[in-house]
Short mmCIF file of C-alpha atoms in Angstrom, two decimals:
data_model
loop_
_atom_site.label_atom_id
_atom_site.label_comp_id
_atom_site.label_asym_id
_atom_site.label_seq_id
_atom_site.Cartn_x
_atom_site.Cartn_y
_atom_site.Cartn_z
CA UNK B 1 10.10 1.54 -11.47
CA UNK B 2 12.27 -1.08 -13.18
CA UNK B 3 12.91 -4.21 -11.18
CA UNK B 4 16.37 -4.52 -9.68
CA UNK B 5 18.42 -7.40 -11.03
CA UNK B 6 19.85 -9.69 -8.37
CA UNK B 7 22.77 -12.03 -9.13
CA UNK B 8 21.62 -15.63 -8.98
CA UNK B 9 23.42 -18.67 -7.69
CA UNK B 10 23.08 -21.47 -10.27
CA UNK B 11 22.61 -23.94 -7.41
CA UNK B 12 19.59 -22.07 -6.01
CA UNK B 13 16.21 -23.66 -6.77
CA UNK B 14 15.03 -25.87 -9.64
CA UNK B 15 16.41 -24.76 -12.98
CA UNK B 16 13.01 -24.44 -14.68
CA UNK B 17 11.73 -22.19 -11.92
CA UNK B 18 14.90 -20.07 -12.02
CA UNK B 19 14.46 -19.58 -15.74
CA UNK B 20 10.83 -18.51 -15.34
CA UNK B 21 11.87 -16.14 -12.52
CA UNK B 22 14.61 -14.75 -14.74
CA UNK B 23 12.27 -14.21 -17.68
CA UNK B 24 9.78 -12.38 -15.47
CA UNK B 25 12.60 -10.23 -14.08
CA UNK B 26 13.88 -9.33 -17.54
CA UNK B 27 10.35 -8.62 -18.73
CA UNK B 28 9.68 -6.32 -15.78
CA UNK B 29 12.98 -4.47 -16.14
CA UNK B 30 13.25 -4.10 -19.91
CA UNK B 31 10.03 -5.11 -21.62
CA UNK B 32 9.25 -7.85 -24.15
CA UNK B 33 11.85 -6.74 -26.69
CA UNK B 34 14.64 -7.86 -24.34
CA UNK B 35 13.20 -11.29 -23.58
CA UNK B 36 15.98 -13.19 -25.33
CA UNK B 37 17.67 -16.50 -24.62
CA UNK B 38 21.05 -15.00 -23.80
CA UNK B 39 19.64 -12.29 -21.54
CA UNK B 40 17.45 -14.76 -19.65
CA UNK B 41 20.17 -17.37 -19.26
CA UNK B 42 22.57 -14.73 -17.91
CA UNK B 43 19.92 -13.58 -15.43
CA UNK B 44 19.35 -17.18 -14.31
CA UNK B 45 23.05 -18.04 -14.17
CA UNK B 46 22.82 -20.94 -16.63
CA UNK B 47 23.97 -21.67 -20.17
CA UNK B 48 21.82 -20.69 -23.15
CA UNK B 49 21.29 -24.34 -24.09
CA UNK B 50 19.45 -24.82 -20.78
CA UNK B 51 16.54 -22.71 -22.05
CA UNK B 52 16.18 -24.99 -25.08
CA UNK B 53 16.60 -28.11 -22.97
CA UNK B 54 13.78 -27.21 -20.59
CA UNK B 55 11.40 -25.23 -22.81
CA UNK B 56 12.40 -25.80 -26.44
CA UNK B 57 13.08 -22.08 -26.80
CA UNK B 58 11.75 -18.70 -25.76
CA UNK B 59 8.20 -19.43 -26.88
CA UNK B 60 7.86 -22.36 -24.50
CA UNK B 61 9.44 -20.35 -21.71
CA UNK B 62 7.05 -17.47 -22.26
CA UNK B 63 4.10 -19.83 -22.07
CA UNK B 64 5.35 -20.73 -18.59
CA UNK B 65 5.72 -17.02 -17.76
CA UNK B 66 2.10 -16.45 -18.77
CA UNK B 67 0.98 -19.48 -16.74
CA UNK B 68 2.85 -18.09 -13.72
CA UNK B 69 1.09 -14.78 -14.26
CA UNK B 70 -2.33 -16.43 -14.31
CA UNK B 71 -1.46 -18.35 -11.15
CA UNK B 72 -0.52 -15.08 -9.43
CA UNK B 73 -3.74 -13.49 -10.65
CA UNK B 74 -5.77 -16.41 -9.30
CA UNK B 75 -4.06 -16.09 -5.91
CA UNK B 76 -4.79 -12.36 -5.86
CA UNK B 77 -8.46 -12.95 -6.71
CA UNK B 78 -8.73 -15.61 -4.02
CA UNK B 79 -7.28 -13.14 -1.50
CA UNK B 80 -9.89 -10.63 -2.63
CA UNK B 81 -12.60 -13.26 -2.20
CA UNK B 82 -11.40 -13.96 1.34
CA UNK B 83 -11.37 -10.27 2.25
CA UNK B 84 -15.11 -10.08 2.93
CA UNK B 85 -18.22 -12.25 3.17
CA UNK B 86 -20.20 -9.94 0.90
CA UNK B 87 -19.86 -11.01 -2.77
CA UNK B 88 -20.33 -7.40 -3.86
CA UNK B 89 -17.30 -6.31 -1.85
CA UNK B 90 -15.44 -9.34 -3.23
CA UNK B 91 -16.12 -8.24 -6.81
CA UNK B 92 -14.79 -4.73 -6.23
CA UNK B 93 -11.80 -6.14 -4.36
CA UNK B 94 -11.08 -8.41 -7.33
CA UNK B 95 -11.14 -5.41 -9.66
CA UNK B 96 -8.61 -3.63 -7.46
CA UNK B 97 -6.44 -6.76 -7.23
CA UNK B 98 -6.35 -7.01 -11.02
CA UNK B 99 -5.41 -3.36 -11.31
CA UNK B 100 -2.66 -3.77 -8.72
CA UNK B 101 -1.17 -6.72 -10.58
CA UNK B 102 -1.15 -4.73 -13.83
CA UNK B 103 0.52 -1.78 -12.12
CA UNK B 104 3.18 -3.91 -10.41
CA UNK B 105 4.36 -5.60 -13.63
CA UNK B 106 2.66 -4.03 -16.65
CA UNK B 107 4.76 -5.95 -19.18
CA UNK B 108 3.72 -9.27 -17.66
CA UNK B 109 0.08 -8.22 -17.63
CA UNK B 110 0.31 -7.15 -21.26
CA UNK B 111 1.84 -10.47 -22.25
CA UNK B 112 -0.79 -12.43 -20.34
CA UNK B 113 -3.58 -10.73 -22.25
CA UNK B 114 -2.03 -10.37 -25.68
CA UNK B 115 -1.27 -6.65 -25.46
CA UNK B 116 2.43 -7.09 -26.23
CA UNK B 117 4.41 -9.29 -28.54
CA UNK B 118 7.93 -10.60 -28.72
CA UNK B 119 8.83 -10.84 -32.40
CA UNK B 120 6.05 -12.90 -33.96
CA UNK B 121 5.05 -14.45 -30.65
CA UNK B 122 1.74 -13.37 -29.16
CA UNK B 123 1.20 -15.08 -25.83
CA UNK B 124 -2.59 -15.36 -25.89
CA UNK B 125 -3.46 -15.99 -29.54
CA UNK B 126 -5.88 -18.94 -29.31
CA UNK B 127 -5.53 -21.82 -29.11
CA UNK B 128 -2.76 -21.86 -26.54
CA UNK B 129 -1.63 -24.16 -23.74
CA UNK B 130 -2.23 -21.31 -21.30
CA UNK B 131 -5.96 -20.76 -21.73
CA UNK B 132 -7.16 -23.20 -19.09
CA UNK B 133 -4.90 -21.45 -16.56
CA UNK B 134 -6.69 -18.20 -17.30
CA UNK B 135 -10.00 -20.01 -16.84
CA UNK B 136 -8.91 -21.10 -13.36
CA UNK B 137 -8.30 -17.47 -12.40
CA UNK B 138 -11.44 -16.27 -14.15
CA UNK B 139 -13.45 -18.92 -12.33
CA UNK B 140 -12.86 -17.07 -9.05
CA UNK B 141 -14.65 -14.05 -10.53
CA UNK B 142 -17.47 -16.25 -11.83
CA UNK B 143 -17.86 -17.72 -8.35
CA UNK B 144 -18.48 -14.29 -6.83
CA UNK B 145 -21.05 -13.57 -9.53
CA UNK B 146 -22.75 -16.88 -8.75
CA UNK B 147 -23.00 -15.83 -5.10
CA UNK B 148 -24.54 -12.53 -6.18
CA UNK B 149 -27.17 -14.46 -8.14
CA UNK B 150 -27.82 -16.89 -5.27
CA UNK B 151 -28.41 -13.91 -2.98
CA UNK B 152 -30.87 -12.50 -5.57
CA UNK B 153 -28.78 -9.35 -5.96
CA UNK B 154 -28.52 -9.62 -9.74
CA UNK B 155 -31.31 -10.64 -12.07
CA UNK B 156 -29.23 -12.25 -14.78
CA UNK B 157 -29.64 -15.98 -15.40
CA UNK B 158 -26.04 -16.83 -16.29
CA UNK B 159 -23.45 -15.65 -13.72
CA UNK B 160 -20.69 -16.04 -16.31
CA UNK B 161 -22.42 -13.41 -18.42
CA UNK B 162 -22.04 -10.75 -15.73
CA UNK B 163 -18.51 -12.00 -15.02
CA UNK B 164 -17.62 -11.44 -18.69
CA UNK B 165 -19.08 -7.94 -18.54
CA UNK B 166 -17.19 -7.06 -15.38
CA UNK B 167 -13.95 -8.56 -16.64
CA UNK B 168 -14.22 -6.57 -19.87
CA UNK B 169 -14.89 -3.43 -17.87
CA UNK B 170 -11.93 -3.88 -15.54
CA UNK B 171 -9.54 -5.02 -18.28
CA UNK B 172 -10.49 -2.01 -20.41
CA UNK B 173 -9.95 0.37 -17.50
CA UNK B 174 -6.59 -1.18 -16.63
CA UNK B 175 -5.39 -0.98 -20.24
CA UNK B 176 -6.44 2.65 -20.65
CA UNK B 177 -4.93 3.64 -17.31
CA UNK B 178 -1.65 1.96 -18.26
CA UNK B 179 -1.63 4.02 -21.44
CA UNK B 180 -1.87 7.24 -19.44
CA UNK B 181 -5.40 8.10 -20.55
CA UNK B 182 -6.55 8.85 -17.00
CA UNK B 183 -3.52 10.89 -15.97
CA UNK B 184 -5.71 13.98 -15.62
CA UNK B 185 -7.82 12.31 -12.94
CA UNK B 186 -6.80 12.82 -9.34
CA UNK B 187 -7.99 9.30 -8.51
CA UNK B 188 -9.09 7.18 -11.49
CA UNK B 189 -10.55 4.51 -9.19
CA UNK B 190 -13.11 6.83 -7.62
CA UNK B 191 -13.78 8.89 -10.74
CA UNK B 192 -13.85 6.12 -13.37
CA UNK B 193 -13.54 2.52 -12.21
CA UNK B 194 -15.90 2.48 -9.21
CA UNK B 195 -18.76 4.48 -10.80
CA UNK B 196 -18.52 2.39 -13.97
CA UNK B 197 -18.59 -0.89 -12.02
CA UNK B 198 -21.46 0.32 -9.83
CA UNK B 199 -23.47 1.26 -12.92
CA UNK B 200 -22.79 -2.17 -14.44
CA UNK B 201 -24.02 -4.01 -11.32
CA UNK B 202 -27.05 -1.74 -10.95
CA UNK B 203 -27.92 -2.40 -14.57
CA UNK B 204 -27.99 -6.09 -13.72
CA UNK B 205 -30.27 -5.71 -10.71
CA UNK B 206 -28.10 -4.68 -7.74
CA UNK B 207 -29.26 -1.92 -5.41
CA UNK B 208 -27.31 1.28 -6.12
CA UNK B 209 -26.78 2.22 -2.48
CA UNK B 210 -25.50 -1.25 -1.65
CA UNK B 211 -23.27 -1.40 -4.72
CA UNK B 212 -21.77 2.00 -3.89
CA UNK B 213 -21.12 0.93 -0.30
CA UNK B 214 -19.46 -2.30 -1.49
CA UNK B 215 -17.16 -0.29 -3.74
CA UNK B 216 -16.29 2.10 -0.92
CA UNK B 217 -15.59 -0.74 1.52
CA UNK B 218 -13.29 -2.55 -0.91
CA UNK B 219 -11.43 0.62 -1.86
CA UNK B 220 -10.89 1.84 1.69
CA UNK B 221 -9.54 -1.58 2.61
CA UNK B 222 -7.23 -1.49 -0.42
CA UNK B 223 -5.98 1.98 0.48
CA UNK B 224 -5.16 0.86 4.02
CA UNK B 225 -2.86 -1.82 2.61
CA UNK B 226 -1.35 -0.08 -0.41
CA UNK B 227 -1.28 3.67 0.07
CA UNK B 228 1.83 5.34 1.50
#
């Protein structure tokens, strides 16, 4: 569902933050093609020159949008980490948190990971000023993998290696689901994401029964919070 636009009072909040909020709102409602200086400035209740004054143009503003997205992702992953003491449950909870973020604002997610463009601008074409912000979010995932290794539940030497595998798995699933490729599945999490993630962990040394139970625990907790 498209985000509802709310009239903004120019006196409310710091101008830079209002502009980032406005850009995210426009992106959610209309997609990257409508992320334009005039549209954003109208949404924020400021003059068009304000965008150039604070960000140098749309490109600089979109870098801040992407940074905000990574910050939100990091917060969501930290919440997933705090949801359980078991690092296996944490990993599955992080997968679900990533999926939820992508579903709540797919255009923002696409821009964060280079799946959409605005004109010639591609938010994540390296090198960018946003990459270290992604690394901060990604580091939460690596931390859970490190705890799996410390507990001798995976037999891989480099925890970042399994983190990269799991991130690729989840990101691929999220992208395909967003494209409607799993529309024929009653529940893509239980039929695709969870079995795939379980198989990945088992292939790296985790016990299948324990991995399956971790996935079930994380998903049932997610359903309690998110399902109608």
